[in-house]
PDB file of N, CA and C in Angstrom:
ATOM      1  N   LEU K   1      -1.589  64.318  -2.495  1.00  0.00           N
ATOM      2  CA  LEU K   1      -0.675  63.108  -3.182  1.00  0.00           C
ATOM      3  C   LEU K   1      -1.670  62.096  -3.842  1.00  0.00           C
ATOM      4  N   VAL K   2      -0.651  61.623  -4.603  1.00  0.00           N
ATOM      5  CA  VAL K   2      -1.579  60.326  -5.273  1.00  0.00           C
ATOM      6  C   VAL K   2      -0.316  58.897  -5.356  1.00  0.00           C
ATOM      7  N   LYS K   3      -0.475  58.223  -4.580  1.00  0.00           N
ATOM      8  CA  LYS K   3      -0.104  56.158  -4.343  1.00  0.00           C
ATOM      9  C   LYS K   3       0.833  57.341  -3.623  1.00  0.00           C
ATOM     10  N   GLY K   4       0.791  58.313  -2.570  1.00  0.00           N
ATOM     11  CA  GLY K   4       2.024  58.414  -1.835  1.00  0.00           C
ATOM     12  C   GLY K   4       3.252  59.312  -2.511  1.00  0.00           C
ATOM     13  N   CYS K   5       2.612  59.741  -3.609  1.00  0.00           N
ATOM     14  CA  CYS K   5       3.749  60.915  -4.475  1.00  0.00           C
ATOM     15  C   CYS K   5       3.299  62.088  -4.463  1.00  0.00           C
ATOM     16  N   ILE K   6       3.879  63.111  -4.888  1.00  0.00           N
ATOM     17  CA  ILE K   6       3.701  64.618  -4.847  1.00  0.00           C
ATOM     18  C   ILE K   6       4.029  64.589  -6.155  1.00  0.00           C
ATOM     19  N   ILE K   7       2.881  65.045  -7.179  1.00  0.00           N
ATOM     20  CA  ILE K   7       2.874  65.526  -8.590  1.00  0.00           C
ATOM     21  C   ILE K   7       2.872  66.990  -8.938  1.00  0.00           C
ATOM     22  N   VAL K   8       3.595  67.440  -9.375  1.00  0.00           N
ATOM     23  CA  VAL K   8       4.207  68.524 -10.097  1.00  0.00           C
ATOM     24  C   VAL K   8       4.035  69.215 -11.297  1.00  0.00           C
ATOM     25  N   ARG K   9       2.936  69.704 -11.809  1.00  0.00           N
ATOM     26  CA  ARG K   9       3.304  70.346 -13.181  1.00  0.00           C
ATOM     27  C   ARG K   9       2.921  71.923 -12.617  1.00  0.00           C
ATOM     28  N   HIS K  10       3.670  72.327 -14.247  1.00  0.00           N
ATOM     29  CA  HIS K  10       4.307  73.995 -14.448  1.00  0.00           C
ATOM     30  C   HIS K  10       3.360  74.575 -15.632  1.00  0.00           C
ATOM     31  N   TYR K  11       2.592  75.422 -15.111  1.00  0.00           N
ATOM     32  CA  TYR K  11       1.401  75.868 -16.531  1.00  0.00           C
ATOM     33  C   TYR K  11       1.731  77.092 -16.311  1.00  0.00           C
ATOM     34  N   GLN K  12       1.079  77.406 -17.784  1.00  0.00           N
ATOM     35  CA  GLN K  12       1.598  79.301 -18.154  1.00  0.00           C
ATOM     36  C   GLN K  12       0.107  79.464 -18.069  1.00  0.00           C
ATOM     37  N   VAL K  13      -0.629  81.009 -17.584  1.00  0.00           N
ATOM     38  CA  VAL K  13      -1.339  81.495 -18.118  1.00  0.00           C
ATOM     39  C   VAL K  13      -1.624  82.043 -19.437  1.00  0.00           C
ATOM     40  N   VAL K  14      -2.324  81.661 -20.717  1.00  0.00           N
ATOM     41  CA  VAL K  14      -1.944  82.200 -21.947  1.00  0.00           C
ATOM     42  C   VAL K  14      -3.206  83.253 -22.497  1.00  0.00           C
ATOM     43  N   PRO K  15      -3.142  84.410 -22.463  1.00  0.00           N
ATOM     44  CA  PRO K  15      -3.808  85.668 -22.728  1.00  0.00           C
ATOM     45  C   PRO K  15      -4.278  85.360 -24.383  1.00  0.00           C
ATOM     46  N   PRO K  16      -5.419  85.216 -24.438  1.00  0.00           N
ATOM     47  CA  PRO K  16      -6.000  85.185 -25.628  1.00  0.00           C
ATOM     48  C   PRO K  16      -5.714  85.962 -26.836  1.00  0.00           C
ATOM     49  N   LEU K  17      -6.045  85.548 -27.824  1.00  0.00           N
ATOM     50  CA  LEU K  17      -5.345  86.237 -29.007  1.00  0.00           C
ATOM     51  C   LEU K  17      -6.071  87.356 -28.880  1.00  0.00           C
ATOM     52  N   SER K  18      -5.190  88.596 -30.169  1.00  0.00           N
ATOM     53  CA  SER K  18      -5.841  89.867 -30.550  1.00  0.00           C
ATOM     54  C   SER K  18      -7.257  89.709 -31.058  1.00  0.00           C
ATOM     55  N   GLY K  19      -8.540  90.304 -30.534  1.00  0.00           N
ATOM     56  CA  GLY K  19      -9.823  90.278 -30.992  1.00  0.00           C
ATOM     57  C   GLY K  19     -10.748  89.652 -30.882  1.00  0.00           C
ATOM     58  N   ALA K  20     -10.132  88.392 -29.893  1.00  0.00           N
ATOM     59  CA  ALA K  20     -10.766  87.415 -29.075  1.00  0.00           C
ATOM     60  C   ALA K  20     -11.369  87.729 -27.699  1.00  0.00           C
ATOM     61  N   PRO K  21     -12.128  87.211 -27.361  1.00  0.00           N
ATOM     62  CA  PRO K  21     -12.800  87.709 -25.948  1.00  0.00           C
ATOM     63  C   PRO K  21     -12.161  87.798 -24.705  1.00  0.00           C
ATOM     64  N   LYS K  22     -12.230  88.628 -23.290  1.00  0.00           N
ATOM     65  CA  LYS K  22     -11.057  88.541 -22.579  1.00  0.00           C
ATOM     66  C   LYS K  22     -11.057  87.109 -21.915  1.00  0.00           C
ATOM     67  N   ASP K  23     -12.370  86.387 -22.004  1.00  0.00           N
ATOM     68  CA  ASP K  23     -12.584  85.466 -21.127  1.00  0.00           C
ATOM     69  C   ASP K  23     -12.079  83.810 -21.040  1.00  0.00           C
ATOM     70  N   GLY K  24     -11.081  84.248 -22.773  1.00  0.00           N
ATOM     71  CA  GLY K  24     -10.768  83.401 -23.362  1.00  0.00           C
ATOM     72  C   GLY K  24      -9.454  82.864 -22.878  1.00  0.00           C
ATOM     73  N   GLU K  25      -8.966  83.455 -21.754  1.00  0.00           N
ATOM     74  CA  GLU K  25      -7.471  83.142 -21.211  1.00  0.00           C
ATOM     75  C   GLU K  25      -7.977  81.460 -21.257  1.00  0.00           C
ATOM     76  N   SER K  26      -6.386  80.763 -21.044  1.00  0.00           N
ATOM     77  CA  SER K  26      -6.172  79.232 -20.550  1.00  0.00           C
ATOM     78  C   SER K  26      -5.346  79.010 -20.409  1.00  0.00           C
ATOM     79  N   LEU K  27      -5.162  77.767 -19.868  1.00  0.00           N
ATOM     80  CA  LEU K  27      -3.634  77.295 -19.205  1.00  0.00           C
ATOM     81  C   LEU K  27      -3.254  76.233 -20.119  1.00  0.00           C
ATOM     82  N   VAL K  28      -1.812  76.457 -20.295  1.00  0.00           N
ATOM     83  CA  VAL K  28      -0.924  75.832 -21.005  1.00  0.00           C
ATOM     84  C   VAL K  28       0.180  75.019 -20.456  1.00  0.00           C
ATOM     85  N   GLU K  29       0.254  73.563 -20.374  1.00  0.00           N
ATOM     86  CA  GLU K  29       1.379  73.142 -19.325  1.00  0.00           C
ATOM     87  C   GLU K  29       2.436  73.358 -20.397  1.00  0.00           C
ATOM     88  N   ILE K  30       3.673  74.344 -19.455  1.00  0.00           N
ATOM     89  CA  ILE K  30       4.740  74.222 -20.257  1.00  0.00           C
ATOM     90  C   ILE K  30       6.199  73.718 -19.870  1.00  0.00           C
ATOM     91  N   GLY K  31       5.956  73.421 -18.405  1.00  0.00           N
ATOM     92  CA  GLY K  31       7.335  72.742 -17.846  1.00  0.00           C
ATOM     93  C   GLY K  31       7.297  71.335 -17.717  1.00  0.00           C
ATOM     94  N   PRO K  32       8.370  70.806 -17.062  1.00  0.00           N
ATOM     95  CA  PRO K  32       8.625  69.468 -17.007  1.00  0.00           C
ATOM     96  C   PRO K  32       7.372  69.199 -15.894  1.00  0.00           C
ATOM     97  N   ARG K  33       7.079  67.997 -16.064  1.00  0.00           N
ATOM     98  CA  ARG K  33       6.424  67.421 -15.312  1.00  0.00           C
ATOM     99  C   ARG K  33       7.277  66.346 -13.939  1.00  0.00           C
ATOM    100  N   PHE K  34       7.210  66.417 -13.340  1.00  0.00           N
ATOM    101  CA  PHE K  34       7.875  65.592 -12.058  1.00  0.00           C
ATOM    102  C   PHE K  34       6.825  64.825 -10.801  1.00  0.00           C
ATOM    103  N   SER K  35       7.567  63.716 -10.702  1.00  0.00           N
ATOM    104  CA  SER K  35       6.945  63.711  -8.911  1.00  0.00           C
ATOM    105  C   SER K  35       7.779  63.513  -7.964  1.00  0.00           C
ATOM    106  N   LEU K  36       7.347  63.852  -6.545  1.00  0.00           N
ATOM    107  CA  LEU K  36       7.927  63.506  -5.376  1.00  0.00           C
ATOM    108  C   LEU K  36       7.550  62.585  -4.573  1.00  0.00           C
ATOM    109  N   LEU K  37       8.990  61.901  -4.120  1.00  0.00           N
ATOM    110  CA  LEU K  37       8.434  60.358  -3.259  1.00  0.00           C
ATOM    111  C   LEU K  37       8.784  61.143  -1.597  1.00  0.00           C
ATOM    112  N   PRO K  38       7.856  61.918  -0.814  1.00  0.00           N
ATOM    113  CA  PRO K  38       8.520  62.199   0.282  1.00  0.00           C
ATOM    114  C   PRO K  38       8.937  60.626   1.343  1.00  0.00           C
ATOM    115  N   ILE K  39      10.064  60.795   1.948  1.00  0.00           N
ATOM    116  CA  ILE K  39      10.584  60.076   2.907  1.00  0.00           C
ATOM    117  C   ILE K  39      10.445  60.275   4.017  1.00  0.00           C
ATOM    118  N   ARG K  40      10.396  61.454   4.332  1.00  0.00           N
ATOM    119  CA  ARG K  40      10.688  62.076   5.653  1.00  0.00           C
ATOM    120  C   ARG K  40      10.134  63.559   5.692  1.00  0.00           C
ATOM    121  N   ILE K  41       9.311  64.172   6.926  1.00  0.00           N
ATOM    122  CA  ILE K  41       9.300  65.457   6.395  1.00  0.00           C
ATOM    123  C   ILE K  41       9.545  65.823   8.005  1.00  0.00           C
ATOM    124  N   PHE K  42      10.823  67.154   7.801  1.00  0.00           N
ATOM    125  CA  PHE K  42      11.161  67.785   9.460  1.00  0.00           C
ATOM    126  C   PHE K  42      10.667  68.654   9.392  1.00  0.00           C
ATOM    127  N   ALA K  43      10.560  69.263  10.765  1.00  0.00           N
ATOM    128  CA  ALA K  43       9.596  70.795  11.001  1.00  0.00           C
ATOM    129  C   ALA K  43      10.711  71.635  10.962  1.00  0.00           C
ATOM    130  N   GLY K  44      12.269  71.641  10.725  1.00  0.00           N
ATOM    131  CA  GLY K  44      12.875  72.391  10.673  1.00  0.00           C
ATOM    132  C   GLY K  44      13.539  72.287   9.148  1.00  0.00           C
ATOM    133  N   SER K  45      14.221  73.323   8.837  1.00  0.00           N
ATOM    134  CA  SER K  45      15.018  73.115   7.008  1.00  0.00           C
ATOM    135  C   SER K  45      15.440  72.148   7.058  1.00  0.00           C
ATOM    136  N   PHE K  46      16.692  71.087   7.607  1.00  0.00           N
ATOM    137  CA  PHE K  46      17.258  70.222   7.634  1.00  0.00           C
ATOM    138  C   PHE K  46      17.281  69.110   8.649  1.00  0.00           C
ATOM    139  N   GLY K  47      16.145  68.736   9.879  1.00  0.00           N
ATOM    140  CA  GLY K  47      16.447  68.303  10.646  1.00  0.00           C
ATOM    141  C   GLY K  47      15.005  68.654  12.068  1.00  0.00           C
ATOM    142  N   GLY K  48      15.213  68.515  12.848  1.00  0.00           N
ATOM    143  CA  GLY K  48      13.855  69.089  14.024  1.00  0.00           C
ATOM    144  C   GLY K  48      13.191  67.813  14.108  1.00  0.00           C
ATOM    145  N   GLU K  49      12.208  67.844  14.856  1.00  0.00           N
ATOM    146  CA  GLU K  49      10.985  66.896  14.869  1.00  0.00           C
ATOM    147  C   GLU K  49      10.718  66.605  13.592  1.00  0.00           C
ATOM    148  N   THR K  50      10.468  64.918  13.265  1.00  0.00           N
ATOM    149  CA  THR K  50       9.881  64.885  12.219  1.00  0.00           C
ATOM    150  C   THR K  50       8.109  64.885  12.223  1.00  0.00           C
ATOM    151  N   LEU K  51       7.853  65.191  11.107  1.00  0.00           N
ATOM    152  CA  LEU K  51       6.367  65.572  11.310  1.00  0.00           C
ATOM    153  C   LEU K  51       5.832  64.496  10.257  1.00  0.00           C
ATOM    154  N   TYR K  52       6.558  63.766   9.746  1.00  0.00           N
ATOM    155  CA  TYR K  52       5.794  62.600   8.392  1.00  0.00           C
ATOM    156  C   TYR K  52       6.351  61.726   8.023  1.00  0.00           C
ATOM    157  N   ALA K  53       6.572  60.501   7.806  1.00  0.00           N
ATOM    158  CA  ALA K  53       7.541  59.616   7.655  1.00  0.00           C
ATOM    159  C   ALA K  53       7.295  58.007   7.044  1.00  0.00           C
ATOM    160  N   ASN K  54       7.661  57.841   5.622  1.00  0.00           N
ATOM    161  CA  ASN K  54       6.997  57.081   4.867  1.00  0.00           C
ATOM    162  C   ASN K  54       7.424  55.888   5.329  1.00  0.00           C
ATOM    163  N   GLU K  55       6.196  54.894   6.112  1.00  0.00           N
ATOM    164  CA  GLU K  55       6.651  53.998   6.278  1.00  0.00           C
ATOM    165  C   GLU K  55       7.011  52.675   5.204  1.00  0.00           C
ATOM    166  N   LYS K  56       6.356  52.861   4.003  1.00  0.00           N
ATOM    167  CA  LYS K  56       6.209  52.039   2.824  1.00  0.00           C
ATOM    168  C   LYS K  56       8.172  52.330   2.170  1.00  0.00           C
ATOM    169  N   TYR K  57       8.840  53.228   2.076  1.00  0.00           N
ATOM    170  CA  TYR K  57      10.012  53.408   1.862  1.00  0.00           C
ATOM    171  C   TYR K  57      11.108  52.559   2.441  1.00  0.00           C
ATOM    172  N   VAL K  58      11.634  52.096   1.293  1.00  0.00           N
ATOM    173  CA  VAL K  58      13.173  51.061   1.516  1.00  0.00           C
ATOM    174  C   VAL K  58      13.905  51.735   0.731  1.00  0.00           C
ATOM    175  N   SER K  59      14.904  52.334   1.543  1.00  0.00           N
ATOM    176  CA  SER K  59      16.476  52.585   1.001  1.00  0.00           C
ATOM    177  C   SER K  59      16.797  52.068   0.121  1.00  0.00           C
ATOM    178  N   PRO K  60      17.740  52.313  -0.888  1.00  0.00           N
ATOM    179  CA  PRO K  60      18.666  51.691  -2.129  1.00  0.00           C
ATOM    180  C   PRO K  60      19.398  50.814  -1.398  1.00  0.00           C
ATOM    181  N   ASN K  61      20.376  51.140  -0.503  1.00  0.00           N
ATOM    182  CA  ASN K  61      21.094  50.190   0.847  1.00  0.00           C
ATOM    183  C   ASN K  61      20.581  49.128   0.781  1.00  0.00           C
ATOM    184  N   LEU K  62      19.556  49.275   1.667  1.00  0.00           N
ATOM    185  CA  LEU K  62      19.067  48.476   2.231  1.00  0.00           C
ATOM    186  C   LEU K  62      18.073  47.112   1.512  1.00  0.00           C
ATOM    187  N   ALA K  63      17.821  48.000   0.326  1.00  0.00           N
ATOM    188  CA  ALA K  63      17.362  46.606  -1.061  1.00  0.00           C
ATOM    189  C   ALA K  63      17.927  45.944  -1.717  1.00  0.00           C
ATOM    190  N   ARG K  64      19.023  46.507  -1.614  1.00  0.00           N
ATOM    191  CA  ARG K  64      20.657  45.728  -2.485  1.00  0.00           C
ATOM    192  C   ARG K  64      21.354  44.753  -1.664  1.00  0.00           C
ATOM    193  N   SER K  65      20.942  44.844  -0.175  1.00  0.00           N
ATOM    194  CA  SER K  65      21.610  44.149   0.863  1.00  0.00           C
ATOM    195  C   SER K  65      20.803  43.310   1.047  1.00  0.00           C
ATOM    196  N   MET K  66      19.092  43.247   1.014  1.00  0.00           N
ATOM    197  CA  MET K  66      18.043  41.983   0.925  1.00  0.00           C
ATOM    198  C   MET K  66      18.620  40.996  -0.373  1.00  0.00           C
ATOM    199  N   LEU K  67      18.917  41.653  -1.409  1.00  0.00           N
ATOM    200  CA  LEU K  67      19.124  40.896  -2.772  1.00  0.00           C
ATOM    201  C   LEU K  67      20.363  40.170  -2.496  1.00  0.00           C
ATOM    202  N   LYS K  68      21.537  40.921  -1.929  1.00  0.00           N
ATOM    203  CA  LYS K  68      22.792  39.920  -1.535  1.00  0.00           C
ATOM    204  C   LYS K  68      22.133  38.760  -0.662  1.00  0.00           C
ATOM    205  N   ARG K  69      21.730  39.069   0.486  1.00  0.00           N
ATOM    206  CA  ARG K  69      21.322  38.301   1.629  1.00  0.00           C
ATOM    207  C   ARG K  69      20.050  37.060   0.267  1.00  0.00           C
ATOM    208  N   LYS K  70      19.576  37.240  -0.053  1.00  0.00           N
ATOM    209  CA  LYS K  70      18.729  36.397  -1.156  1.00  0.00           C
ATOM    210  C   LYS K  70      19.588  35.839  -2.102  1.00  0.00           C
ATOM    211  N   ALA K  71      20.339  35.938  -2.384  1.00  0.00           N
ATOM    212  CA  ALA K  71      21.708  35.525  -3.227  1.00  0.00           C
ATOM    213  C   ALA K  71      22.916  34.334  -2.606  1.00  0.00           C
ATOM    214  N   GLY K  72      22.970  34.913  -0.933  1.00  0.00           N
ATOM    215  CA  GLY K  72      23.797  34.225  -0.320  1.00  0.00           C
ATOM    216  C   GLY K  72      23.046  32.833  -0.154  1.00  0.00           C
ATOM    217  N   LYS K  73      21.563  32.998   0.290  1.00  0.00           N
ATOM    218  CA  LYS K  73      20.908  32.018   0.745  1.00  0.00           C
ATOM    219  C   LYS K  73      21.178  30.840  -0.392  1.00  0.00           C
ATOM    220  N   ARG K  74      20.998  31.350  -1.667  1.00  0.00           N
ATOM    221  CA  ARG K  74      21.017  30.349  -2.513  1.00  0.00           C
ATOM    222  C   ARG K  74      22.466  29.523  -2.982  1.00  0.00           C
ATOM    223  N   THR K  75      23.624  30.188  -2.745  1.00  0.00           N
ATOM    224  CA  THR K  75      24.937  29.700  -2.495  1.00  0.00           C
ATOM    225  C   THR K  75      24.922  28.683  -1.383  1.00  0.00           C
ATOM    226  N   ARG K  76      24.897  29.086  -0.404  1.00  0.00           N
ATOM    227  CA  ARG K  76      24.768  28.227   0.938  1.00  0.00           C
ATOM    228  C   ARG K  76      24.317  26.915   0.886  1.00  0.00           C
ATOM    229  N   GLY K  77      22.740  26.673   0.158  1.00  0.00           N
ATOM    230  CA  GLY K  77      21.856  25.790  -0.644  1.00  0.00           C
ATOM    231  C   GLY K  77      22.981  24.927  -0.875  1.00  0.00           C
ATOM    232  N   HIS K  78      23.770  25.868  -2.245  1.00  0.00           N
ATOM    233  CA  HIS K  78      24.748  24.834  -3.116  1.00  0.00           C
ATOM    234  C   HIS K  78      26.016  24.052  -2.119  1.00  0.00           C
ATOM    235  N   VAL K  79      26.335  24.643  -1.526  1.00  0.00           N
ATOM    236  CA  VAL K  79      27.422  24.381  -0.745  1.00  0.00           C
ATOM    237  C   VAL K  79      27.099  23.462   0.636  1.00  0.00           C
ATOM    238  N   VAL K  80      25.923  23.203   0.784  1.00  0.00           N
ATOM    239  CA  VAL K  80      24.759  22.600   1.412  1.00  0.00           C
ATOM    240  C   VAL K  80      24.889  21.054   0.945  1.00  0.00           C
ATOM    241  N   GLN K  81      24.349  21.211  -0.255  1.00  0.00           N
ATOM    242  CA  GLN K  81      24.340  19.945  -0.791  1.00  0.00           C
ATOM    243  C   GLN K  81      25.699  19.397  -1.444  1.00  0.00           C
ATOM    244  N   LYS K  82      26.975  20.346  -1.500  1.00  0.00           N
ATOM    245  CA  LYS K  82      28.054  19.394  -1.690  1.00  0.00           C
ATOM    246  C   LYS K  82      28.259  18.723  -0.468  1.00  0.00           C
ATOM    247  N   GLU K  83      28.497  19.256   0.140  1.00  0.00           N
ATOM    248  CA  GLU K  83      29.293  18.630   1.601  1.00  0.00           C
ATOM    249  C   GLU K  83      28.082  17.443   1.784  1.00  0.00           C
ATOM    250  N   LYS K  84      27.257  17.101   1.744  1.00  0.00           N
ATOM    251  CA  LYS K  84      25.790  16.130   1.818  1.00  0.00           C
ATOM    252  C   LYS K  84      26.594  15.040   0.836  1.00  0.00           C
ATOM    253  N   ARG K  85      26.811  15.517  -0.438  1.00  0.00           N
ATOM    254  CA  ARG K  85      27.678  14.846  -1.532  1.00  0.00           C
ATOM    255  C   ARG K  85      28.987  13.780  -1.175  1.00  0.00           C
ATOM    256  N   ARG K  86      29.820  15.171  -0.463  1.00  0.00           N
ATOM    257  CA  ARG K  86      30.736  14.387  -0.151  1.00  0.00           C
ATOM    258  C   ARG K  86      30.642  13.375   0.786  1.00  0.00           C
ATOM    259  N   LYS K  87      30.069  13.535   2.072  1.00  0.00           N
ATOM    260  CA  LYS K  87      29.816  12.511   2.862  1.00  0.00           C
ATOM    261  C   LYS K  87      29.365  11.652   2.507  1.00  0.00           C
ATOM    262  N   ARG K  88      28.152  11.551   1.522  1.00  0.00           N
ATOM    263  CA  ARG K  88      27.440   9.971   1.092  1.00  0.00           C
ATOM    264  C   ARG K  88      28.841   9.516   0.534  1.00  0.00           C
ATOM    265  N   ILE K  89      29.441   9.859  -0.482  1.00  0.00           N
ATOM    266  CA  ILE K  89      30.396   9.498  -1.238  1.00  0.00           C
ATOM    267  C   ILE K  89      31.821   8.704  -0.171  1.00  0.00           C
ATOM    268  N   ASN K  90      32.062   9.778   0.661  1.00  0.00           N
ATOM    269  CA  ASN K  90      32.894   9.067   1.640  1.00  0.00           C
ATOM    270  C   ASN K  90      32.268   7.928   2.527  1.00  0.00           C
ATOM    271  N   HIS K  91      31.008   8.066   2.807  1.00  0.00           N
ATOM    272  CA  HIS K  91      30.203   7.012   3.446  1.00  0.00           C
ATOM    273  C   HIS K  91      29.728   5.694   2.874  1.00  0.00           C
ATOM    274  N   ASP K  92      28.952   6.057   1.484  1.00  0.00           N
ATOM    275  CA  ASP K  92      28.620   4.831   0.928  1.00  0.00           C
ATOM    276  C   ASP K  92      29.747   4.096  -0.320  1.00  0.00           C
ATOM    277  N   GLY K  93      30.761   4.887  -0.621  1.00  0.00           N
ATOM    278  CA  GLY K  93      31.712   4.937  -1.482  1.00  0.00           C
ATOM    279  C   GLY K  93      33.060   4.268  -1.642  1.00  0.00           C
ATOM    280  N   ILE K  94      34.065   5.280  -1.640  1.00  0.00           N
ATOM    281  CA  ILE K  94      35.441   5.184  -1.864  1.00  0.00           C
ATOM    282  C   ILE K  94      36.095   4.977  -0.317  1.00  0.00           C
ATOM    283  N   ALA K  95      35.554   5.077   0.696  1.00  0.00           N
ATOM    284  CA  ALA K  95      35.811   5.196   1.979  1.00  0.00           C
ATOM    285  C   ALA K  95      35.663   3.242   1.819  1.00  0.00           C
ATOM    286  N   ASP K  96      34.410   2.569   1.630  1.00  0.00           N
ATOM    287  CA  ASP K  96      34.302   1.911   2.176  1.00  0.00           C
ATOM    288  C   ASP K  96      34.981   0.818   0.955  1.00  0.00           C
ATOM    289  N   MET K  97      36.055   1.132  -0.242  1.00  0.00           N
ATOM    290  CA  MET K  97      36.125   0.475  -0.837  1.00  0.00           C
ATOM    291  C   MET K  97      37.945  -0.523  -0.288  1.00  0.00           C
ATOM    292  N   PRO K  98      37.873  -1.851  -0.711  1.00  0.00           N
ATOM    293  CA  PRO K  98      38.723  -2.259  -0.277  1.00  0.00           C
ATOM    294  C   PRO K  98      40.278  -1.965  -0.968  1.00  0.00           C
ATOM    295  N   ALA K  99      41.390  -2.173  -0.507  1.00  0.00           N
ATOM    296  CA  ALA K  99      42.808  -1.401  -0.461  1.00  0.00           C
ATOM    297  C   ALA K  99      43.409  -1.975  -1.874  1.00  0.00           C
ATOM    298  N   ASP K 100      43.746  -1.537  -2.512  1.00  0.00           N
ATOM    299  CA  ASP K 100      44.073  -1.884  -3.860  1.00  0.00           C
ATOM    300  C   ASP K 100      45.760  -2.484  -3.875  1.00  0.00           C
ATOM    301  N   PRO K 101      45.728  -3.817  -4.449  1.00  0.00           N
ATOM    302  CA  PRO K 101      46.911  -4.231  -4.429  1.00  0.00           C
ATOM    303  C   PRO K 101      47.978  -4.092  -4.851  1.00  0.00           C
ATOM    304  N   LEU K 102      47.761  -3.151  -6.409  1.00  0.00           N
ATOM    305  CA  LEU K 102      48.467  -2.802  -7.410  1.00  0.00           C
ATOM    306  C   LEU K 102      49.070  -1.380  -7.028  1.00  0.00           C
ATOM    307  N   ALA K 103      48.478  -0.553  -6.211  1.00  0.00           N
ATOM    308  CA  ALA K 103      48.843   0.779  -5.637  1.00  0.00           C
ATOM    309  C   ALA K 103      50.298   0.869  -5.842  1.00  0.00           C
ATOM    310  N   ASP K 104      51.024   0.494  -5.174  1.00  0.00           N
ATOM    311  CA  ASP K 104      52.422   0.939  -5.077  1.00  0.00           C
ATOM    312  C   ASP K 104      53.368   0.466  -6.806  1.00  0.00           C
ATOM    313  N   VAL K 105      52.970  -0.322  -7.687  1.00  0.00           N
ATOM    314  CA  VAL K 105      53.459  -1.123  -8.557  1.00  0.00           C
ATOM    315  C   VAL K 105      54.265   0.345  -9.786  1.00  0.00           C
ATOM    316  N   PHE K 106      53.555   1.705  -9.412  1.00  0.00           N
ATOM    317  CA  PHE K 106      54.382   2.670 -10.009  1.00  0.00           C
ATOM    318  C   PHE K 106      54.628   3.865  -9.652  1.00  0.00           C
ATOM    319  N   LYS K 107      55.011   3.489  -8.182  1.00  0.00           N
ATOM    320  CA  LYS K 107      55.909   3.962  -7.443  1.00  0.00           C
ATOM    321  C   LYS K 107      57.201   3.901  -7.648  1.00  0.00           C
ATOM    322  N   GLY K 108      57.774   5.456  -7.831  1.00  0.00           N
ATOM    323  CA  GLY K 108      59.172   5.351  -7.819  1.00  0.00           C
ATOM    324  C   GLY K 108      59.837   4.673  -6.480  1.00  0.00           C
ATOM    325  N   ASP K 109      61.012   3.939  -6.798  1.00  0.00           N
ATOM    326  CA  ASP K 109      61.844   3.723  -5.419  1.00  0.00           C
ATOM    327  C   ASP K 109      62.903   5.123  -5.195  1.00  0.00           C
TER     328      ASP K 109
END
């Protein structure tokens, strides 16, 4: 295990070339390398008692929902700012303006 991952490499034993000493065998990496991140290891094939559970694993769905929540907090902050601005304008500005004496001039009869 390296950093919680199982690293797999595929090797082949290569015999020595003709005429070379027999102890000249070597290993050559032939296959693809891959690493496995174990999430949970069960006692049975697809179930049973949990023998190992990775505490640091975060499922993709949980990571995606955390990103959405973070974006939602920012949006909620914008909405709160808009509401504060509207209250401030209504309280300090437009609501306190005197009535316009010419407001009904362009209204049709």
